[in-house]
PDB file of C-alpha atoms in Angstrom:
ATOM      1  CA  UNK A   1      17.593  -9.534   1.577  1.00  0.00           C
ATOM      2  CA  UNK A   2      15.491 -11.028  -1.219  1.00  0.00           C
ATOM      3  CA  UNK A   3      16.959 -14.074  -2.904  1.00  0.00           C
ATOM      4  CA  UNK A   4      17.210 -14.534  -6.667  1.00  0.00           C
ATOM      5  CA  UNK A   5      14.507 -16.898  -7.929  1.00  0.00           C
ATOM      6  CA  UNK A   6      14.618 -18.873 -11.166  1.00  0.00           C
ATOM      7  CA  UNK A   7      11.815 -19.448 -13.673  1.00  0.00           C
ATOM      8  CA  UNK A   8      11.987 -21.461 -16.871  1.00  0.00           C
ATOM      9  CA  UNK A   9      10.278 -20.112 -19.989  1.00  0.00           C
ATOM     10  CA  UNK A  10       9.857 -20.933 -23.664  1.00  0.00           C
ATOM     11  CA  UNK A  11       9.994 -18.523 -26.591  1.00  0.00           C
ATOM     12  CA  UNK A  12       6.637 -17.490 -28.043  1.00  0.00           C
ATOM     13  CA  UNK A  13       7.190 -16.740 -31.732  1.00  0.00           C
ATOM     14  CA  UNK A  14       3.891 -14.941 -32.263  1.00  0.00           C
ATOM     15  CA  UNK A  15       2.589 -11.910 -30.372  1.00  0.00           C
ATOM     16  CA  UNK A  16      -0.986 -10.694 -30.133  1.00  0.00           C
ATOM     17  CA  UNK A  17      -4.206 -11.659 -28.400  1.00  0.00           C
ATOM     18  CA  UNK A  18      -4.732 -14.842 -30.386  1.00  0.00           C
ATOM     19  CA  UNK A  19      -1.316 -16.248 -29.474  1.00  0.00           C
ATOM     20  CA  UNK A  20      -1.824 -15.234 -25.826  1.00  0.00           C
ATOM     21  CA  UNK A  21      -5.191 -17.033 -25.667  1.00  0.00           C
ATOM     22  CA  UNK A  22      -3.626 -20.152 -27.168  1.00  0.00           C
ATOM     23  CA  UNK A  23      -0.843 -20.044 -24.553  1.00  0.00           C
ATOM     24  CA  UNK A  24      -3.437 -19.932 -21.744  1.00  0.00           C
ATOM     25  CA  UNK A  25      -5.342 -22.855 -23.256  1.00  0.00           C
ATOM     26  CA  UNK A  26      -2.073 -24.814 -23.168  1.00  0.00           C
ATOM     27  CA  UNK A  27      -1.656 -24.124 -19.429  1.00  0.00           C
ATOM     28  CA  UNK A  28       0.873 -21.309 -19.823  1.00  0.00           C
ATOM     29  CA  UNK A  29       0.992 -17.620 -18.949  1.00  0.00           C
ATOM     30  CA  UNK A  30       2.103 -15.277 -21.762  1.00  0.00           C
ATOM     31  CA  UNK A  31       4.769 -12.701 -20.873  1.00  0.00           C
ATOM     32  CA  UNK A  32       7.124 -10.175 -22.427  1.00  0.00           C
ATOM     33  CA  UNK A  33      10.726  -9.159 -21.638  1.00  0.00           C
ATOM     34  CA  UNK A  34      11.784  -5.582 -22.441  1.00  0.00           C
ATOM     35  CA  UNK A  35      14.324  -2.905 -21.538  1.00  0.00           C
ATOM     36  CA  UNK A  36      18.109  -2.404 -21.371  1.00  0.00           C
ATOM     37  CA  UNK A  37      18.141  -1.146 -24.987  1.00  0.00           C
ATOM     38  CA  UNK A  38      17.407  -4.620 -26.342  1.00  0.00           C
ATOM     39  CA  UNK A  39      14.565  -5.912 -28.478  1.00  0.00           C
ATOM     40  CA  UNK A  40      11.464  -7.141 -26.668  1.00  0.00           C
ATOM     41  CA  UNK A  41      10.927 -10.898 -26.443  1.00  0.00           C
ATOM     42  CA  UNK A  42       7.596 -12.698 -26.083  1.00  0.00           C
ATOM     43  CA  UNK A  43       7.668 -15.833 -23.928  1.00  0.00           C
ATOM     44  CA  UNK A  44       5.451 -18.390 -22.195  1.00  0.00           C
ATOM     45  CA  UNK A  45       5.729 -19.356 -18.526  1.00  0.00           C
ATOM     46  CA  UNK A  46       4.436 -22.596 -17.028  1.00  0.00           C
ATOM     47  CA  UNK A  47       1.347 -21.577 -15.044  1.00  0.00           C
ATOM     48  CA  UNK A  48       1.877 -23.711 -11.910  1.00  0.00           C
ATOM     49  CA  UNK A  49       5.504 -22.634 -11.457  1.00  0.00           C
ATOM     50  CA  UNK A  50       4.652 -18.958 -11.884  1.00  0.00           C
ATOM     51  CA  UNK A  51       1.635 -19.152  -9.555  1.00  0.00           C
ATOM     52  CA  UNK A  52       3.793 -20.827  -6.904  1.00  0.00           C
ATOM     53  CA  UNK A  53       6.199 -17.868  -6.925  1.00  0.00           C
ATOM     54  CA  UNK A  54       3.374 -15.295  -6.888  1.00  0.00           C
ATOM     55  CA  UNK A  55       1.845 -16.947  -3.808  1.00  0.00           C
ATOM     56  CA  UNK A  56       5.153 -16.672  -1.943  1.00  0.00           C
ATOM     57  CA  UNK A  57       4.755 -12.888  -1.941  1.00  0.00           C
ATOM     58  CA  UNK A  58       7.109 -10.030  -2.894  1.00  0.00           C
ATOM     59  CA  UNK A  59       6.945 -11.181  -6.502  1.00  0.00           C
ATOM     60  CA  UNK A  60       7.296  -7.682  -7.991  1.00  0.00           C
ATOM     61  CA  UNK A  61      10.152  -6.723  -5.643  1.00  0.00           C
ATOM     62  CA  UNK A  62      12.296  -9.836  -6.150  1.00  0.00           C
ATOM     63  CA  UNK A  63      14.926 -10.248  -8.865  1.00  0.00           C
ATOM     64  CA  UNK A  64      14.179 -13.181 -11.185  1.00  0.00           C
ATOM     65  CA  UNK A  65      16.469 -15.198 -13.406  1.00  0.00           C
ATOM     66  CA  UNK A  66      14.478 -16.146 -16.501  1.00  0.00           C
ATOM     67  CA  UNK A  67      15.870 -19.150 -18.346  1.00  0.00           C
ATOM     68  CA  UNK A  68      14.443 -18.904 -21.877  1.00  0.00           C
ATOM     69  CA  UNK A  69      15.535 -22.151 -23.537  1.00  0.00           C
ATOM     70  CA  UNK A  70      19.087 -21.762 -22.223  1.00  0.00           C
ATOM     71  CA  UNK A  71      19.373 -17.966 -22.588  1.00  0.00           C
ATOM     72  CA  UNK A  72      19.274 -16.293 -19.167  1.00  0.00           C
ATOM     73  CA  UNK A  73      17.945 -12.848 -18.267  1.00  0.00           C
ATOM     74  CA  UNK A  74      17.976 -11.058 -14.909  1.00  0.00           C
ATOM     75  CA  UNK A  75      14.627  -9.269 -14.703  1.00  0.00           C
ATOM     76  CA  UNK A  76      12.043  -7.693 -12.429  1.00  0.00           C
ATOM     77  CA  UNK A  77       8.295  -8.275 -12.780  1.00  0.00           C
ATOM     78  CA  UNK A  78       6.949  -4.781 -13.429  1.00  0.00           C
ATOM     79  CA  UNK A  79       3.301  -5.644 -14.065  1.00  0.00           C
ATOM     80  CA  UNK A  80       1.168  -8.713 -13.422  1.00  0.00           C
ATOM     81  CA  UNK A  81      -2.258  -8.699 -15.064  1.00  0.00           C
ATOM     82  CA  UNK A  82      -4.748 -10.881 -13.158  1.00  0.00           C
ATOM     83  CA  UNK A  83      -8.148 -12.358 -13.895  1.00  0.00           C
ATOM     84  CA  UNK A  84     -10.769 -10.040 -12.317  1.00  0.00           C
ATOM     85  CA  UNK A  85     -12.817 -13.016 -11.042  1.00  0.00           C
ATOM     86  CA  UNK A  86     -10.293 -15.725 -10.145  1.00  0.00           C
ATOM     87  CA  UNK A  87      -7.387 -13.350  -9.307  1.00  0.00           C
ATOM     88  CA  UNK A  88      -4.952 -15.574 -11.212  1.00  0.00           C
ATOM     89  CA  UNK A  89      -2.148 -14.271 -13.507  1.00  0.00           C
ATOM     90  CA  UNK A  90      -3.016 -13.638 -17.149  1.00  0.00           C
ATOM     91  CA  UNK A  91       0.096 -11.811 -18.379  1.00  0.00           C
ATOM     92  CA  UNK A  92       3.423 -10.616 -16.955  1.00  0.00           C
ATOM     93  CA  UNK A  93       5.721  -7.778 -18.030  1.00  0.00           C
ATOM     94  CA  UNK A  94       9.398  -8.304 -17.154  1.00  0.00           C
ATOM     95  CA  UNK A  95      12.026  -5.556 -17.277  1.00  0.00           C
ATOM     96  CA  UNK A  96      15.675  -6.451 -17.832  1.00  0.00           C
ATOM     97  CA  UNK A  97      18.194  -5.345 -15.233  1.00  0.00           C
ATOM     98  CA  UNK A  98      20.865  -2.998 -16.603  1.00  0.00           C
ATOM     99  CA  UNK A  99      24.563  -3.793 -16.771  1.00  0.00           C
ATOM    100  CA  UNK A 100      25.292  -1.909 -13.549  1.00  0.00           C
ATOM    101  CA  UNK A 101      22.839  -4.191 -11.742  1.00  0.00           C
ATOM    102  CA  UNK A 102      21.077  -1.268 -10.020  1.00  0.00           C
ATOM    103  CA  UNK A 103      17.286  -1.258 -10.067  1.00  0.00           C
ATOM    104  CA  UNK A 104      14.491   1.007  -8.836  1.00  0.00           C
ATOM    105  CA  UNK A 105      12.003  -0.738  -6.561  1.00  0.00           C
ATOM    106  CA  UNK A 106       9.438   0.035  -3.828  1.00  0.00           C
ATOM    107  CA  UNK A 107      10.193  -1.381  -0.363  1.00  0.00           C
ATOM    108  CA  UNK A 108       7.454  -1.671   2.310  1.00  0.00           C
ATOM    109  CA  UNK A 109       7.811  -0.066   5.746  1.00  0.00           C
ATOM    110  CA  UNK A 110       7.349  -2.179   8.902  1.00  0.00           C
ATOM    111  CA  UNK A 111       6.680  -0.579  12.315  1.00  0.00           C
ATOM    112  CA  UNK A 112       7.588  -2.498  15.479  1.00  0.00           C
ATOM    113  CA  UNK A 113       7.274  -2.051  19.281  1.00  0.00           C
ATOM    114  CA  UNK A 114       4.051  -0.040  19.118  1.00  0.00           C
ATOM    115  CA  UNK A 115       3.215  -1.148  22.677  1.00  0.00           C
ATOM    116  CA  UNK A 116       6.439   0.474  23.909  1.00  0.00           C
ATOM    117  CA  UNK A 117       5.607   3.920  22.556  1.00  0.00           C
ATOM    118  CA  UNK A 118       4.459   6.295  25.371  1.00  0.00           C
ATOM    119  CA  UNK A 119       2.640   8.440  22.819  1.00  0.00           C
ATOM    120  CA  UNK A 120       0.582   5.533  21.494  1.00  0.00           C
ATOM    121  CA  UNK A 121      -0.127   4.301  25.028  1.00  0.00           C
ATOM    122  CA  UNK A 122      -1.661   7.684  25.885  1.00  0.00           C
ATOM    123  CA  UNK A 123      -4.081   7.492  22.976  1.00  0.00           C
ATOM    124  CA  UNK A 124      -1.907   8.800  20.163  1.00  0.00           C
ATOM    125  CA  UNK A 125      -2.333   7.473  16.617  1.00  0.00           C
ATOM    126  CA  UNK A 126       0.375   6.200  14.273  1.00  0.00           C
ATOM    127  CA  UNK A 127      -0.128   8.164  11.064  1.00  0.00           C
ATOM    128  CA  UNK A 128       1.724   6.354   8.250  1.00  0.00           C
ATOM    129  CA  UNK A 129       2.551   8.869   5.525  1.00  0.00           C
ATOM    130  CA  UNK A 130       4.389   6.372   3.284  1.00  0.00           C
ATOM    131  CA  UNK A 131       3.594   2.661   3.409  1.00  0.00           C
ATOM    132  CA  UNK A 132       6.523   1.996   1.057  1.00  0.00           C
ATOM    133  CA  UNK A 133       9.561   3.905  -0.174  1.00  0.00           C
ATOM    134  CA  UNK A 134      11.158   3.808  -3.633  1.00  0.00           C
ATOM    135  CA  UNK A 135      14.887   3.120  -3.583  1.00  0.00           C
ATOM    136  CA  UNK A 136      17.812   2.339  -5.863  1.00  0.00           C
ATOM    137  CA  UNK A 137      19.594  -0.883  -4.966  1.00  0.00           C
ATOM    138  CA  UNK A 138      21.563  -3.798  -6.464  1.00  0.00           C
ATOM    139  CA  UNK A 139      19.229  -6.426  -7.951  1.00  0.00           C
ATOM    140  CA  UNK A 140      20.676  -9.171  -5.737  1.00  0.00           C
ATOM    141  CA  UNK A 141      20.347  -7.168  -2.491  1.00  0.00           C
ATOM    142  CA  UNK A 142      16.730  -6.020  -2.450  1.00  0.00           C
ATOM    143  CA  UNK A 143      15.556  -5.525   1.166  1.00  0.00           C
ATOM    144  CA  UNK A 144      12.328  -7.307   2.121  1.00  0.00           C
ATOM    145  CA  UNK A 145      11.276  -4.264   4.168  1.00  0.00           C
ATOM    146  CA  UNK A 146      12.575  -1.318   6.190  1.00  0.00           C
ATOM    147  CA  UNK A 147      11.978  -1.544   9.949  1.00  0.00           C
ATOM    148  CA  UNK A 148      11.148   1.422  12.193  1.00  0.00           C
ATOM    149  CA  UNK A 149      11.325   1.003  15.968  1.00  0.00           C
ATOM    150  CA  UNK A 150       8.595   3.010  17.769  1.00  0.00           C
ATOM    151  CA  UNK A 151       9.988   2.381  21.258  1.00  0.00           C
ATOM    152  CA  UNK A 152      10.054   5.545  23.403  1.00  0.00           C
ATOM    153  CA  UNK A 153       8.340   7.783  20.835  1.00  0.00           C
ATOM    154  CA  UNK A 154       5.994  10.494  22.120  1.00  0.00           C
ATOM    155  CA  UNK A 155       2.999  12.303  20.594  1.00  0.00           C
ATOM    156  CA  UNK A 156       4.152  14.872  18.045  1.00  0.00           C
ATOM    157  CA  UNK A 157       7.168  12.797  16.969  1.00  0.00           C
ATOM    158  CA  UNK A 158       7.899  12.662  13.225  1.00  0.00           C
ATOM    159  CA  UNK A 159       9.993   9.943  11.573  1.00  0.00           C
ATOM    160  CA  UNK A 160      11.978  11.051   8.509  1.00  0.00           C
ATOM    161  CA  UNK A 161      13.653   9.007   5.803  1.00  0.00           C
ATOM    162  CA  UNK A 162      17.093   9.954   7.174  1.00  0.00           C
ATOM    163  CA  UNK A 163      16.261   7.915  10.319  1.00  0.00           C
ATOM    164  CA  UNK A 164      15.544   4.737   8.332  1.00  0.00           C
ATOM    165  CA  UNK A 165      18.453   2.311   8.396  1.00  0.00           C
ATOM    166  CA  UNK A 166      19.314   1.131   4.865  1.00  0.00           C
ATOM    167  CA  UNK A 167      21.860  -1.517   3.800  1.00  0.00           C
ATOM    168  CA  UNK A 168      24.995  -0.558   1.900  1.00  0.00           C
ATOM    169  CA  UNK A 169      24.268   0.278  -1.721  1.00  0.00           C
ATOM    170  CA  UNK A 170      20.607   1.145  -1.060  1.00  0.00           C
ATOM    171  CA  UNK A 171      19.481   4.786  -1.291  1.00  0.00           C
ATOM    172  CA  UNK A 172      16.115   6.555  -1.614  1.00  0.00           C
ATOM    173  CA  UNK A 173      15.035   7.796  -5.032  1.00  0.00           C
ATOM    174  CA  UNK A 174      14.067  11.184  -3.524  1.00  0.00           C
ATOM    175  CA  UNK A 175      17.365  12.763  -2.509  1.00  0.00           C
ATOM    176  CA  UNK A 176      16.669  16.492  -2.293  1.00  0.00           C
ATOM    177  CA  UNK A 177      14.576  16.465   0.903  1.00  0.00           C
ATOM    178  CA  UNK A 178      14.273  14.597   4.190  1.00  0.00           C
ATOM    179  CA  UNK A 179      10.649  13.537   3.701  1.00  0.00           C
ATOM    180  CA  UNK A 180       8.365  12.257   6.467  1.00  0.00           C
ATOM    181  CA  UNK A 181       7.588   8.557   6.665  1.00  0.00           C
ATOM    182  CA  UNK A 182       5.252   8.550   9.689  1.00  0.00           C
ATOM    183  CA  UNK A 183       4.133  10.658  12.656  1.00  0.00           C
ATOM    184  CA  UNK A 184       2.591   9.988  16.048  1.00  0.00           C
ATOM    185  CA  UNK A 185      -0.427  12.273  16.172  1.00  0.00           C
ATOM    186  CA  UNK A 186      -2.480  13.198  19.240  1.00  0.00           C
ATOM    187  CA  UNK A 187      -6.098  12.114  19.623  1.00  0.00           C
ATOM    188  CA  UNK A 188      -8.975  14.132  21.121  1.00  0.00           C
ATOM    189  CA  UNK A 189     -10.026  13.022  24.593  1.00  0.00           C
ATOM    190  CA  UNK A 190     -13.473  11.523  25.009  1.00  0.00           C
ATOM    191  CA  UNK A 191     -14.641  14.412  27.208  1.00  0.00           C
ATOM    192  CA  UNK A 192     -13.598  16.935  24.595  1.00  0.00           C
ATOM    193  CA  UNK A 193     -15.553  15.065  21.941  1.00  0.00           C
ATOM    194  CA  UNK A 194     -18.685  14.985  24.128  1.00  0.00           C
ATOM    195  CA  UNK A 195     -18.427  18.670  24.987  1.00  0.00           C
ATOM    196  CA  UNK A 196     -17.970  19.568  21.328  1.00  0.00           C
ATOM    197  CA  UNK A 197     -21.020  17.494  20.393  1.00  0.00           C
ATOM    198  CA  UNK A 198     -23.118  19.113  23.152  1.00  0.00           C
ATOM    199  CA  UNK A 199     -22.069  22.612  22.086  1.00  0.00           C
ATOM    200  CA  UNK A 200     -22.957  21.847  18.479  1.00  0.00           C
ATOM    201  CA  UNK A 201     -26.366  20.462  19.455  1.00  0.00           C
ATOM    202  CA  UNK A 202     -27.356  23.289  21.862  1.00  0.00           C
ATOM    203  CA  UNK A 203     -29.292  26.220  20.288  1.00  0.00           C
ATOM    204  CA  UNK A 204     -27.789  29.681  20.540  1.00  0.00           C
ATOM    205  CA  UNK A 205     -28.820  31.668  23.605  1.00  0.00           C
ATOM    206  CA  UNK A 206     -31.834  33.897  22.984  1.00  0.00           C
ATOM    207  CA  UNK A 207     -32.483  32.427  19.553  1.00  0.00           C
ATOM    208  CA  UNK A 208     -36.108  32.162  18.596  1.00  0.00           C
ATOM    209  CA  UNK A 209     -37.394  28.637  17.948  1.00  0.00           C
ATOM    210  CA  UNK A 210     -37.888  27.710  14.326  1.00  0.00           C
ATOM    211  CA  UNK A 211     -41.385  27.884  12.933  1.00  0.00           C
ATOM    212  CA  UNK A 212     -43.364  24.760  13.761  1.00  0.00           C
ATOM    213  CA  UNK A 213     -40.815  23.600  16.341  1.00  0.00           C
ATOM    214  CA  UNK A 214     -42.103  22.380  19.712  1.00  0.00           C
ATOM    215  CA  UNK A 215     -41.076  24.218  22.847  1.00  0.00           C
ATOM    216  CA  UNK A 216     -38.331  22.577  24.896  1.00  0.00           C
ATOM    217  CA  UNK A 217     -39.570  20.720  28.023  1.00  0.00           C
ATOM    218  CA  UNK A 218     -39.029  22.326  31.414  1.00  0.00           C
ATOM    219  CA  UNK A 219     -35.902  21.431  33.359  1.00  0.00           C
ATOM    220  CA  UNK A 220     -36.159  18.362  35.577  1.00  0.00           C
ATOM    221  CA  UNK A 221     -37.445  19.093  39.077  1.00  0.00           C
ATOM    222  CA  UNK A 222     -39.041  22.448  38.169  1.00  0.00           C
ATOM    223  CA  UNK A 223     -42.717  22.601  37.279  1.00  0.00           C
ATOM    224  CA  UNK A 224     -43.623  24.752  34.347  1.00  0.00           C
ATOM    225  CA  UNK A 225     -45.797  27.741  35.415  1.00  0.00           C
ATOM    226  CA  UNK A 226     -49.489  27.222  34.755  1.00  0.00           C
ATOM    227  CA  UNK A 227     -51.049  29.466  32.179  1.00  0.00           C
ATOM    228  CA  UNK A 228     -53.394  32.115  33.634  1.00  0.00           C
ATOM    229  CA  UNK A 229     -57.059  31.368  33.022  1.00  0.00           C
ATOM    230  CA  UNK A 230     -59.013  33.954  31.052  1.00  0.00           C
ATOM    231  CA  UNK A 231     -61.574  35.895  33.166  1.00  0.00           C
ATOM    232  CA  UNK A 232     -65.110  34.482  32.984  1.00  0.00           C
ATOM    233  CA  UNK A 233     -67.548  36.417  30.854  1.00  0.00           C
ATOM    234  CA  UNK A 234     -70.049  38.527  32.832  1.00  0.00           C
ATOM    235  CA  UNK A 235     -73.700  37.421  32.569  1.00  0.00           C
ATOM    236  CA  UNK A 236     -75.758  39.537  30.307  1.00  0.00           C
ATOM    237  CA  UNK A 237     -77.958  42.076  32.182  1.00  0.00           C
ATOM    238  CA  UNK A 238     -81.706  41.567  32.362  1.00  0.00           C
ATOM    239  CA  UNK A 239     -83.833  43.856  30.265  1.00  0.00           C
TER     240      UNK A 239
END
């Protein structure tokens, strides 16, 4: 489960691009807190502390306790705008967690024991339909990932969301169907690929060669028949 992380912030009285640029010049990252039927708040985060948490990974799927000058908010980072060149954070949008503590978040899928899948050993391919799955869960019990064990799975096997083990209190957002997460698909054999390529390259039987195309060389080991010489012209008779 993901742990609750804490970030300190200061109130930013002014909104707008000018105030955001000034915050960055001061070594901060501008941010906003919204949601839960409360007024939005503009804040500044200390750049180094924020960057440290972003580098740890799972930043947008981890509940955060924002301490804004003594007032605490439980939030999720819903959007992190980054510099297109340096890939560093420029602005963060935080959404407040509701009173029931249940949030909607995407959880990545992890596949293990690929080497113990007979289907994959025989040349099958793991076709991942969903790399992550959206779920409802308590903010303080967000799974890091869902694990799927591929041991013993054959070609043609499909893995559905109902087969994914989820902790108590966690449920998929899509509830009306047992959707597919991944399949083990078969792969064409090398010989089949070569035969298909040869069939595609060979001209149709009896087809006339295209205009300007050179005749195909004779088969190996068989000499092409020599062209018959034209009969010599008879000498002109004497007068």
